[in-house]
Structures are given as C-alpha cells and as structure tokens.
Coordinates of C-alpha atoms in Angstrom, one line a residue:
X1 CA -35.8 6.7 52.5
X2 CA -33.2 3.4 51.8
X3 CA -31.0 3.3 49.1
X4 CA -32.9 0.9 46.8
X5 CA -35.8 3.1 47.2
X6 CA -33.6 6.3 46.9
X7 CA -32.8 4.5 43.0
X8 CA -36.3 4.1 42.0
X9 CA -36.7 7.7 42.0
X10 CA -34.4 8.7 40.2
X11 CA -34.9 9.0 36.0
X12 CA -33.7 5.8 34.3
X13 CA -31.5 8.3 32.1
X14 CA -29.8 9.7 34.8
X15 CA -28.9 6.0 36.4
X16 CA -27.6 4.8 32.8
X17 CA -25.5 7.9 33.1
X18 CA -24.2 7.3 36.5
X19 CA -23.0 3.8 35.6
X20 CA -21.7 4.4 31.7
X21 CA -19.8 7.3 33.5
X22 CA -17.8 5.2 36.0
X23 CA -17.7 2.3 33.9
X24 CA -15.8 4.4 31.8
X25 CA -13.8 6.0 34.3
X26 CA -12.9 2.9 35.8
X27 CA -11.8 0.7 32.4
X28 CA -9.9 4.5 31.6
X29 CA -8.3 5.8 34.7
X30 CA -8.3 2.8 37.4
X31 CA -5.2 0.9 38.2
X32 CA -3.8 1.5 34.8
X33 CA -6.1 -0.8 33.1
X34 CA -4.9 -0.3 29.4
X35 CA -1.1 -0.8 29.9
X36 CA -2.3 -4.5 32.0
X37 CA -4.0 -5.5 29.8
X38 CA -2.2 -4.6 26.5
X39 CA 1.1 -6.1 28.6
X40 CA 1.4 -8.9 27.3
X41 CA 1.5 -11.0 30.2
X42 CA 1.3 -14.9 28.8
X43 CA 0.5 -18.4 31.0
X44 CA 3.0 -20.7 30.2
X45 CA 0.7 -23.7 28.7
X46 CA -0.7 -20.7 26.5
X47 CA 3.3 -20.5 24.9
X48 CA 3.7 -24.0 25.5
X49 CA 0.1 -24.7 23.2
X50 CA 1.3 -22.3 20.3
X51 CA 4.8 -23.5 19.6
X52 CA 3.6 -25.9 17.5
X53 CA 2.3 -23.3 15.0
X54 CA 5.6 -21.8 14.5
X55 CA 6.1 -24.5 11.8
X56 CA 3.3 -22.7 10.2
X57 CA 5.3 -19.4 9.2
X58 CA 8.2 -21.3 8.1
X59 CA 6.1 -23.3 5.8
X60 CA 5.0 -20.0 4.1
X61 CA 8.7 -18.9 3.3
X62 CA 8.4 -22.2 0.6
X63 CA 5.5 -21.1 -1.2
X64 CA 5.9 -20.8 -5.0
X65 CA 8.2 -18.0 -5.5
X66 CA 6.3 -16.9 -8.0
X67 CA 8.3 -14.4 -9.7
X68 CA 6.1 -14.3 -12.8
X69 CA 6.3 -10.4 -12.8
X70 CA 7.2 -9.7 -16.3
X71 CA 7.8 -5.6 -15.7
X72 CA 11.7 -6.6 -15.8
X73 CA 11.2 -7.7 -19.5
X74 CA 11.0 -4.2 -20.3
X75 CA 14.9 -4.1 -20.1
X76 CA 15.0 -6.1 -23.4
X77 CA 16.2 -2.8 -24.9
X78 CA 20.0 -3.3 -23.4
X79 CA 20.5 -6.6 -24.7
X80 CA 18.8 -5.4 -28.4
X81 CA 22.4 -3.0 -28.5
X82 CA 24.9 -5.8 -27.1
X83 CA 23.8 -7.6 -30.3
X84 CA 23.7 -4.8 -33.4
X85 CA 27.6 -4.4 -33.2
X86 CA 27.9 -8.2 -34.6
X87 CA 24.8 -7.7 -37.0
X88 CA 25.3 -4.6 -38.7
X89 CA 24.3 -5.6 -42.1
X90 CA 20.1 -5.3 -40.7
X91 CA 19.1 -4.1 -37.7
X92 CA 15.7 -6.3 -38.3
X93 CA 18.3 -8.9 -37.3
X94 CA 17.7 -8.3 -33.6
X95 CA 14.2 -9.1 -33.1
X96 CA 15.3 -13.1 -33.3
X97 CA 18.0 -12.5 -30.4
X98 CA 15.6 -10.4 -28.3
X99 CA 13.7 -13.3 -27.6
X100 CA 16.4 -14.7 -25.8
X101 CA 16.0 -12.0 -23.4
X102 CA 13.5 -14.2 -21.9
X103 CA 15.6 -14.9 -18.8
X104 CA 15.3 -11.3 -17.7
X105 CA 12.8 -12.0 -15.2
X106 CA 15.2 -14.7 -13.4
X107 CA 17.5 -12.0 -12.6
X108 CA 15.3 -9.8 -11.0
X109 CA 14.8 -11.5 -7.7
X110 CA 18.4 -10.8 -7.3
X111 CA 17.8 -7.0 -7.2
X112 CA 14.3 -6.6 -6.3
X113 CA 11.6 -6.9 -3.5
X114 CA 9.6 -10.7 -3.1
X115 CA 6.3 -9.7 -4.5
X116 CA 3.8 -13.0 -3.3
X117 CA 1.9 -12.9 0.1
X118 CA 3.7 -16.0 0.9
X119 CA 7.7 -14.3 0.5
X120 CA 6.5 -11.4 2.1
X121 CA 5.6 -13.0 5.2
X122 CA 8.0 -15.5 5.4
X123 CA 10.4 -12.1 5.1
X124 CA 8.6 -9.9 7.6
X125 CA 8.4 -13.5 10.0
X126 CA 12.6 -14.1 9.7
X127 CA 13.4 -11.0 10.3
X128 CA 11.3 -9.8 12.9
X129 CA 11.8 -12.8 15.0
X130 CA 15.6 -11.6 14.9
X131 CA 14.9 -8.7 17.1
X132 CA 14.2 -11.4 20.5
X133 CA 17.4 -13.4 19.7
X134 CA 19.7 -10.7 18.1
X135 CA 18.7 -7.5 19.3
X136 CA 20.4 -5.1 21.9
X137 CA 18.0 -3.1 22.3
X138 CA 14.9 -1.4 21.1
X139 CA 13.5 1.7 22.0
X140 CA 10.0 2.3 21.6
X141 CA 9.8 6.1 19.9
X142 CA 6.3 6.6 21.1
X143 CA 2.7 5.5 21.9
X144 CA -0.3 6.5 20.6
X145 CA -3.8 5.8 22.0
X146 CA -6.4 7.2 20.1
X147 CA -10.5 7.3 20.4
X148 CA -12.2 6.6 17.4
X149 CA -15.2 8.9 18.2
X150 CA -17.2 7.1 15.1
X151 CA -17.5 3.8 17.1
X152 CA -18.9 5.0 19.9
X153 CA -22.0 3.5 20.9
X154 CA -23.2 4.8 24.7
X155 CA -26.8 6.1 25.7
X156 CA -27.9 9.3 23.7
X157 CA -27.9 11.2 27.1
X158 CA -24.0 10.1 27.7
X159 CA -22.7 10.7 24.3
X160 CA -20.9 13.8 24.3
X161 CA -20.1 13.4 28.3
X162 CA -18.1 9.9 27.0
X163 CA -16.7 11.3 23.9
X164 CA -15.2 13.7 26.7
X165 CA -14.4 11.2 29.7
X166 CA -12.3 8.9 27.0
X167 CA -10.6 11.2 25.2
X168 CA -9.4 12.3 28.6
X169 CA -7.6 8.8 29.1
X170 CA -6.3 7.8 25.5
X171 CA -2.9 10.3 24.4
X172 CA -0.1 9.8 22.8
X173 CA 3.1 9.4 25.3
X174 CA 6.1 10.8 23.2
X175 CA 8.5 9.8 25.7
X176 CA 10.9 7.0 24.4
X177 CA 11.4 3.8 26.4
X178 CA 14.3 2.1 25.7
X179 CA 14.5 -1.9 26.4
X180 CA 17.2 -4.0 26.1
X181 CA 17.8 -7.8 27.9
X182 CA 14.8 -9.9 28.6
X183 CA 13.2 -6.7 29.0
X184 CA 12.4 -7.0 24.5
X185 CA 10.8 -10.1 24.8
X186 CA 8.5 -9.2 28.0
X187 CA 7.7 -6.1 25.5
X188 CA 8.1 -5.7 21.8
X189 CA 4.9 -7.3 20.3
X190 CA 3.8 -9.8 20.4
X191 CA 4.8 -9.2 24.2
X192 CA 5.3 -12.0 27.2
X193 CA 6.8 -14.1 24.2
X194 CA 10.0 -15.5 22.8
X195 CA 8.7 -14.6 18.9
X196 CA 7.7 -11.5 17.4
X197 CA 5.6 -13.0 14.3
X198 CA 4.0 -15.9 13.3
X199 CA 1.8 -15.1 10.9
X200 CA 0.3 -16.9 8.2
X201 CA -1.5 -15.9 5.0
X202 CA -4.4 -16.6 6.6
X203 CA -4.5 -13.6 8.7
X204 CA -2.8 -11.3 5.9
X205 CA -5.4 -9.5 3.7
X206 CA -2.6 -7.1 2.1
X207 CA 1.0 -7.2 1.6
X208 CA 3.2 -5.5 0.2
X209 CA 7.5 -5.0 -0.1
X210 CA 9.2 -2.1 -1.9
X211 CA 12.6 -2.0 -2.3
X212 CA 14.3 1.1 -1.8
X213 CA 18.2 0.5 -2.5
X214 CA 19.5 -0.5 0.9
X215 CA 16.4 -1.4 2.5
X216 CA 13.1 -3.5 2.2
X217 CA 10.2 -1.8 2.7
X218 CA 7.4 -3.8 3.9
X219 CA 3.2 -3.2 4.8
X220 CA 1.3 -6.2 6.1
X221 CA -2.5 -5.5 6.4
X222 CA -4.5 -8.1 8.8
X223 CA -7.9 -9.5 8.3
X224 CA -10.8 -8.2 10.9
X225 CA -11.2 -11.0 13.8
X226 CA -13.1 -10.8 16.8
X227 CA -11.6 -12.2 20.6
X228 CA -8.9 -13.9 18.9
X229 CA -6.9 -16.3 21.2
X230 CA -3.4 -15.7 22.3
X231 CA -1.0 -17.3 19.8
X232 CA -3.4 -17.6 17.0
X233 CA -5.2 -15.9 14.3
X234 CA -4.3 -12.1 14.5
X235 CA -2.4 -12.3 18.1
X236 CA 0.3 -14.1 16.1
X237 CA 1.4 -10.5 15.0
X238 CA 0.0 -8.1 17.3
X239 CA -0.7 -7.4 21.3
X240 CA -4.1 -8.0 22.2
X241 CA -6.3 -8.3 25.2
X242 CA -7.7 -10.8 26.6
X243 CA -11.1 -11.1 27.6
X244 CA -10.1 -13.3 30.5
X245 CA -7.6 -10.7 31.5
X246 CA -10.6 -8.2 31.8
X247 CA -13.2 -9.8 33.3
X248 CA -10.1 -10.7 36.0
X249 CA -9.9 -6.8 36.7
X250 CA -13.1 -5.7 36.2
X251 CA -15.5 -8.6 36.5
X252 CA -17.3 -6.7 39.6
X253 CA -18.6 -4.3 37.0
X254 CA -18.1 -6.0 33.5
X255 CA -20.7 -8.9 32.9
X256 CA -19.5 -9.7 29.3
X257 CA -16.2 -8.3 27.2
X258 CA -15.8 -8.6 23.4
X259 CA -13.1 -6.8 21.6
X260 CA -12.8 -6.7 17.6
X261 CA -9.8 -6.1 16.0
X262 CA -9.7 -4.9 11.9
X263 CA -7.8 -3.0 9.9
X264 CA -4.0 -3.7 11.7
X265 CA -1.2 -3.0 10.1
X266 CA 2.4 -3.4 10.5
X267 CA 5.1 -1.5 8.9
X268 CA 8.7 -2.0 9.0
X269 CA 12.2 -1.4 7.7
X270 CA 14.6 -4.6 6.8
X271 CA 18.5 -3.8 6.5
X272 CA 19.1 -5.9 2.6
X273 CA 22.5 -6.3 3.8
X274 CA 22.4 -8.0 7.4
X275 CA 18.2 -9.2 7.0
X276 CA 18.0 -7.1 10.4
X277 CA 14.5 -4.9 10.8
X278 CA 15.8 -1.9 11.9
X279 CA 11.9 0.3 12.2
X280 CA 8.6 -0.9 13.0
X281 CA 5.3 0.4 13.7
X282 CA 1.9 -1.1 14.5
X283 CA -1.1 0.7 14.2
X284 CA -4.4 -1.4 15.4
X285 CA -7.9 0.0 15.9
X286 CA -10.2 -2.0 18.1
X287 CA -14.1 -1.9 19.4
X288 CA -14.0 -2.9 22.6
X289 CA -17.9 -3.9 23.6
X290 CA -19.1 -4.3 27.3
X291 CA -22.0 -5.4 28.9
X292 CA -21.5 -3.6 32.3
X293 CA -24.0 -3.1 35.7
X294 CA -23.5 -0.5 38.2
X295 CA -26.8 1.0 38.8
X296 CA -28.3 -0.7 35.8
X297 CA -27.2 -3.0 33.5
X298 CA -26.0 -1.2 30.1
X299 CA -24.2 -2.3 26.2
X300 CA -21.7 0.3 25.6
X301 CA -19.1 0.4 22.9
X302 CA -16.0 2.1 22.4
X303 CA -13.9 2.4 19.6
X304 CA -9.9 3.0 20.2
X305 CA -6.5 3.1 18.2
X306 CA -3.1 2.0 19.2
X307 CA -0.3 3.0 17.8
X308 CA 3.6 2.2 18.5
X309 CA 6.7 3.2 16.8
X310 CA 9.6 0.9 17.0
X311 CA 13.7 1.5 16.2
X312 CA 16.0 -1.6 16.8
X313 CA 19.6 -1.9 16.9
X314 CA 22.2 -4.6 17.2

C-alpha cells in the first residue's frame, strides 16, 4: 500500500488532527516564528511611503483646544472670599462679583491635563516620538504572550489538544532587556521605524489623560482593524504581524492568513517638567485566522494577547 492509499484509510478526524497539530507546532515553535513576525523589520519603501502621514499627527495637535471643561468653575468660592472684605455691608452684593470668576476655566489648562481626544493624541505623539531621538536607553521590563482560549476555533476533536499546544508556547518572559542606540529604533514600537506613533483620531476609539501632579498618565484604546498595512491605521501606533511575513515564512503550509486587532491599549506616563515619556505599556489582543494544508485543508482561528512593558531613560 502506497502513502496515498494509506492516507485514504485514515479517518478524516485523524487527518485533521495531524494537520492542525503540525500547523500549530510550526507556527508557535519553529524558527522563533512569533519573534520574527513581530520584530518589525520594514522595507525601506514602506517607511518612505508612510512619512507623508507624519503631518496628520502634528495637525491633530491643532485640533480645537476645547477646554470648556467647566468643572473648574466650582472654584468660584475663592474669588468670593477676596471680595467679602471690601463689601462688608452686605454679603448679597458678592453675587455680581462671582460672575467675574467666569475667567477661572482659562487657568485650568496650565495646571490640568489635556482633555480632548485631539489634544491627548498630540501630546502622546510628541512625547512618544522623542523616545527614538532623545532616549539614552529603553528597558523592556517584560513581555507576556497569552493564549485567549475563548477565541480558539479548531475541529472539536482537537480543541483540548490545540489549547495545550498553543498555551505551551505562549508564555511570559520576565527577563528585562535593555536597548540603546540603534536598537531603540529597531525594537521599540513601532519596531523598525524612526518614529513611535503617527496616530490620529481616526485610529483612536478612546483617549484619557490624568494629571497626577508631576506626570500625565495617558490611556489610549485603538479601534478594531483587520490586516492594516504598515504605517496605516492601528499600525501607526502598534507592532503588527504582516501577512506577507507569514506567507514568506510558512507559505508551503499556510494558504491564507488574516489578523484582526481589537481592544489594543497603550498606557504611558509623561514627565510634566520635561515632556519625556518615562514608562509605557502596550497590550494588543489579536485573532489570527489561518487556512493551512498539510494532509488535509483546514481552517483554524487562534486568539492571543501580546503585552510589552517599558521603562525609558534620558
């Protein structure tokens, strides 16, 4: 009996099991695959093609500084007390004076954090991009790769096997790694680029900024996007897995590949005195959809979350 006839005798479920197991093992263990596709190596022409979009981020900084955050008006009690001594004949005369305190909101921006999405993105972009020009070192404190079991879709007979295999290769690396010089641009997000962020309002679902006294604490949540090209969409702010990299590395097994990015979050702290970003955390949940063929053709979906934590020195 030749090999072809042998495989005809194997039940379909077993053939699917062999195929998905081999695909999973290949994707998550062979040739440091994940490290390669997330390394951020970019073609020069792609970098040139995206430089034009740099002005988008800077333009965002001119978006209306809608500091109409009237909560500072609650501080009107302070002006009222300064008027009281000169108007000692009647407390009720202080009411008209209170109207002059409408200027209070103008003082808020000097001590408070930016509030509009455009202002927050502009602050983030300006500070983040200084990392690759001004930072003396960047320490990746840890890198965590987590398996999102609820997103896994494989043949039912392989569900438990798939969970075990993927979880085996997705682990947390708590060994710090410090970059300096050219390695900062090569390894810090967006890896392989001379910039860190070109995000605009179009890519940002939520943005908040809190003033803790000495620092601005920024939270940015990106929109959901599938297969963004390098230097476009959410790839303006986070590392992505490029479809072409996957096909180049595993084209003999993978027939098609797609990657959805959802709920990606960037958190950071910016020193108010210098404008330098001193800490950043990137969390990127993704869903990879794969059509692969070894013994049989099969569809698989794998969910993962990548988290990287950084400290920046100047």
